[in-house]
Amino acid sequence: MRHKKKGSKAKAKPLPIEVNKSEYIKVINNTKHMHHKIAFMLAFESGLRISEVVNLKKADFDFGNKQIRINMGKNSKDRIVSLPLSWQPQHINYIPLKCKQRALQKAFITSAENTGLKAKKPKVHFHSLRHGFATECIRAGVDLPTISGLLGHEDVSTTTIYINLAPEERIKQYRKKFGKRDGDAK
């Protein structure tokens, strides 16, 4: 953990660009090649990094428990994630993916351009699918330690940035906890 010098200004960190559920569905529906669709699905529905998607092997899938083992993720860490909810048995035939990271990035940008997503969010990129996964988890009420574990973050504080992408969840929690108290006017 780095410590900043006393009196130094904190460097501004912009919010990540995330793909929401409706944007994801448009991108998937606009993608022609099945191996690209599966890659996008793994990033958005399981929270995988692009490097983790291209390194998957058939042996990493545990269909009985509906999970995927990510071997040697970022910082050489292993973790277990959920199989995408939209996963179909025939999708395993595309694993390992026969495309590299650059090709996936290009395919995503093409789909984002074709759906108008790139015009709406000019800085959108493949990793935005992973940001979307985390944000959708926040919106669904999944707790931060669970999201952090699914993403493979070393520190839960890294995961807290996604709270800012789902302000409606924060407001809902606030109103639930501090809404009406005993003795308040009705």
C-alpha positions as a printed NumPy array, in Angstrom:
array([[  0.   ,   0.   ,   0.   ],
       [  1.43 ,   3.352,  -1.015],
       [  1.365,   6.266,   1.358],
       [  1.05 ,   9.758,  -0.046],
       [  3.285,  12.518,   1.167],
       [  1.852,  14.861,   3.738],
       [  0.406,  17.908,   2.023],
       [  0.337,  16.293,  -1.438],
       [ -2.887,  16.42 ,  -3.421],
       [ -4.794,  13.236,  -4.165],
       [ -4.763,  12.328,  -7.842],
       [ -8.248,  12.481,  -9.371],
       [ -9.551,   9.037, -10.282],
       [-12.445,   9.067, -12.732],
       [-15.271,   6.584, -12.351],
       [-14.943,   3.513, -14.562],
       [-17.097,   3.279, -17.68 ],
       [-19.536,   0.423, -17.214],
       [-21.888,  -1.393, -19.563],
       [-25.362,  -1.769, -18.052],
       [-27.657,  -4.75 , -18.577],
       [-29.675,  -3.293, -21.468],
       [-26.475,  -2.154, -23.255],
       [-24.977,  -5.622, -22.747],
       [-28.04 ,  -7.282, -24.298],
       [-27.804,  -4.954, -27.332],
       [-24.093,  -5.749, -27.737],
       [-24.711,  -9.514, -27.465],
       [-27.578,  -9.355, -29.964],
       [-25.391,  -7.388, -32.374],
       [-22.423,  -9.774, -32.174],
       [-22.189, -12.254, -35.035],
       [-19.507, -14.71 , -33.882],
       [-20.397, -17.097, -31.088],
       [-16.896, -17.07 , -29.571],
       [-17.15 , -13.276, -29.189],
       [-20.597, -13.606, -27.573],
       [-19.234, -16.151, -25.103],
       [-16.277, -13.893, -24.261],
       [-18.609, -10.934, -23.637],
       [-20.902, -13.178, -21.561],
       [-18.01 , -14.337, -19.362],
       [-16.897, -10.744, -18.766],
       [-20.36 ,  -9.318, -18.017],
       [-22.044, -12.257, -16.294],
       [-19.043, -13.681, -14.391],
       [-16.832, -10.6  , -14.017],
       [-13.795, -11.978, -15.832],
       [-10.879,  -9.945, -17.125],
       [-10.075, -10.27 , -20.835],
       [ -6.857, -12.179, -20.039],
       [ -8.831, -14.63 , -17.891],
       [-11.381, -15.171, -20.671],
       [ -8.753, -16.079, -23.275],
       [ -6.911, -18.41 , -20.879],
       [ -9.944, -20.547, -19.936],
       [ -9.767, -24.292, -20.53 ],
       [-12.583, -26.838, -20.528],
       [-11.183, -28.31 , -17.286],
       [-11.832, -24.956, -15.528],
       [-15.609, -25.455, -15.77 ],
       [-17.502, -27.263, -13.016],
       [-21.019, -27.708, -14.369],
       [-22.225, -29.67 , -11.334],
       [-21.614, -26.665,  -9.092],
       [-22.249, -24.088, -11.851],
       [-18.876, -22.435, -11.393],
       [-15.622, -21.655, -13.145],
       [-12.171, -21.845, -11.611],
       [ -9.957, -18.953, -12.637],
       [ -6.372, -20.169, -12.486],
       [ -3.565, -17.658, -12.204],
       [ -5.7  , -14.532, -12.519],
       [ -4.187, -11.105, -11.885],
       [ -1.29 , -11.285,  -9.408],
       [ -1.238, -15.077,  -9.959],
       [ -4.329, -15.537,  -7.802],
       [ -6.871, -18.317,  -8.254],
       [-10.578, -17.83 ,  -7.557],
       [-13.961, -19.398,  -8.199],
       [-16.72 , -17.499, -10.025],
       [-20.274, -18.327, -10.999],
       [-21.05 , -19.785, -14.389],
       [-22.959, -17.156, -16.404],
       [-26.722, -17.485, -15.925],
       [-27.241, -17.546, -19.695],
       [-24.652, -20.327, -20.19 ],
       [-25.811, -23.19 , -22.418],
       [-24.173, -26.646, -22.539],
       [-23.069, -26.189, -26.172],
       [-21.033, -23.077, -25.245],
       [-18.261, -25.309, -23.882],
       [-17.459, -26.272, -27.489],
       [-15.976, -22.77 , -27.937],
       [-13.564, -23.146, -24.995],
       [-10.68 , -22.485, -25.247],
       [-11.528, -19.415, -27.3  ],
       [ -9.773, -19.247, -30.61 ],
       [ -9.048, -15.542, -30.422],
       [ -6.591, -13.31 , -28.651],
       [ -7.176, -10.304, -26.417],
       [ -6.693,  -7.776, -29.2  ],
       [ -9.284,  -9.517, -31.409],
       [-11.805,  -9.564, -28.538],
       [-11.214,  -5.896, -27.803],
       [-11.725,  -5.055, -31.48 ],
       [-14.886,  -7.215, -31.702],
       [-16.324,  -5.493, -28.64 ],
       [-15.616,  -2.015, -30.012],
       [-17.227,  -2.975, -33.343],
       [-20.373,  -4.182, -31.558],
       [-20.373,  -1.076, -29.349],
       [-20.168,   1.13 , -32.455],
       [-22.925,  -0.801, -34.249],
       [-25.304,  -0.447, -31.287],
       [-24.562,   3.246, -30.674],
       [-22.954,   2.471, -27.315],
       [-19.588,   3.885, -28.416],
       [-21.249,   7.191, -29.361],
       [-23.018,   7.315, -25.979],
       [-19.924,   6.226, -23.998],
       [-16.833,   7.061, -26.117],
       [-14.372,   5.5  , -23.652],
       [-16.186,   2.146, -23.43 ],
       [-13.944,  -0.925, -23.862],
       [-13.985,  -4.679, -23.163],
       [-13.167,  -4.155, -19.471],
       [-16.362,  -2.069, -19.228],
       [-18.235,  -5.394, -19.28 ],
       [-16.462,  -6.381, -16.042],
       [-17.299,  -2.972, -14.556],
       [-20.899,  -3.66 , -15.565],
       [-20.839,  -6.987, -13.726],
       [-19.698,  -5.292, -10.516],
       [-22.243,  -2.497, -10.839],
       [-25.093,  -4.931, -11.516],
       [-24.041,  -6.861,  -8.4  ],
       [-24.267,  -3.626,  -6.365],
       [-27.712,  -2.905,  -7.833],
       [-28.827,  -6.434,  -6.917],
       [-27.763,  -5.854,  -3.299],
       [-24.758,  -8.206,  -3.294],
       [-22.417,  -7.243,  -0.442],
       [-18.987,  -5.72 ,  -1.149],
       [-16.856,  -8.581,   0.238],
       [-18.68 , -11.042,  -2.04 ],
       [-18.259,  -8.805,  -5.102],
       [-14.609,  -8.256,  -4.192],
       [-14.043, -12.017,  -4.03 ],
       [-15.816, -12.618,  -7.352],
       [-13.689,  -9.943,  -9.026],
       [-10.485, -11.234,  -7.448],
       [ -9.674,  -7.922,  -5.769],
       [ -6.956,  -8.199,  -3.16 ],
       [ -8.548,  -5.463,  -1.039],
       [-12.28 ,  -4.782,  -0.673],
       [-11.542,  -1.031,  -0.837],
       [-10.791,  -1.508,  -4.556],
       [-14.373,  -2.693,  -5.02 ],
       [-15.967,   0.323,  -3.33 ],
       [-15.662,   2.463,  -6.495],
       [-18.617,   0.546,  -7.939],
       [-20.897,   1.972,  -5.254],
       [-20.55 ,   5.309,  -7.062],
       [-21.797,   3.748, -10.305],
       [-25.023,   2.612,  -8.64 ],
       [-26.165,   5.609,  -6.579],
       [-29.764,   4.4  ,  -6.583],
       [-28.723,   1.399,  -4.451],
       [-27.008,   3.689,  -1.947],
       [-30.084,   5.922,  -1.754],
       [-32.376,   2.903,  -1.363],
       [-30.226,   1.627,   1.521],
       [-30.249,   5.068,   3.12 ],
       [-34.039,   5.348,   2.922],
       [-34.468,   1.816,   4.231],
       [-32.224,   2.427,   7.246],
       [-33.082,   6.051,   8.01 ],
       [-36.542,   6.406,   6.503],
       [-39.184,   6.552,   9.198],
       [-38.304,   6.02 ,  12.822],
       [-40.549,   5.364,  15.78 ],
       [-42.391,   8.548,  16.72 ],
       [-41.905,  10.184,  13.289],
       [-44.869,  11.989,  11.756],
       [-46.836,   9.746,   9.415]])
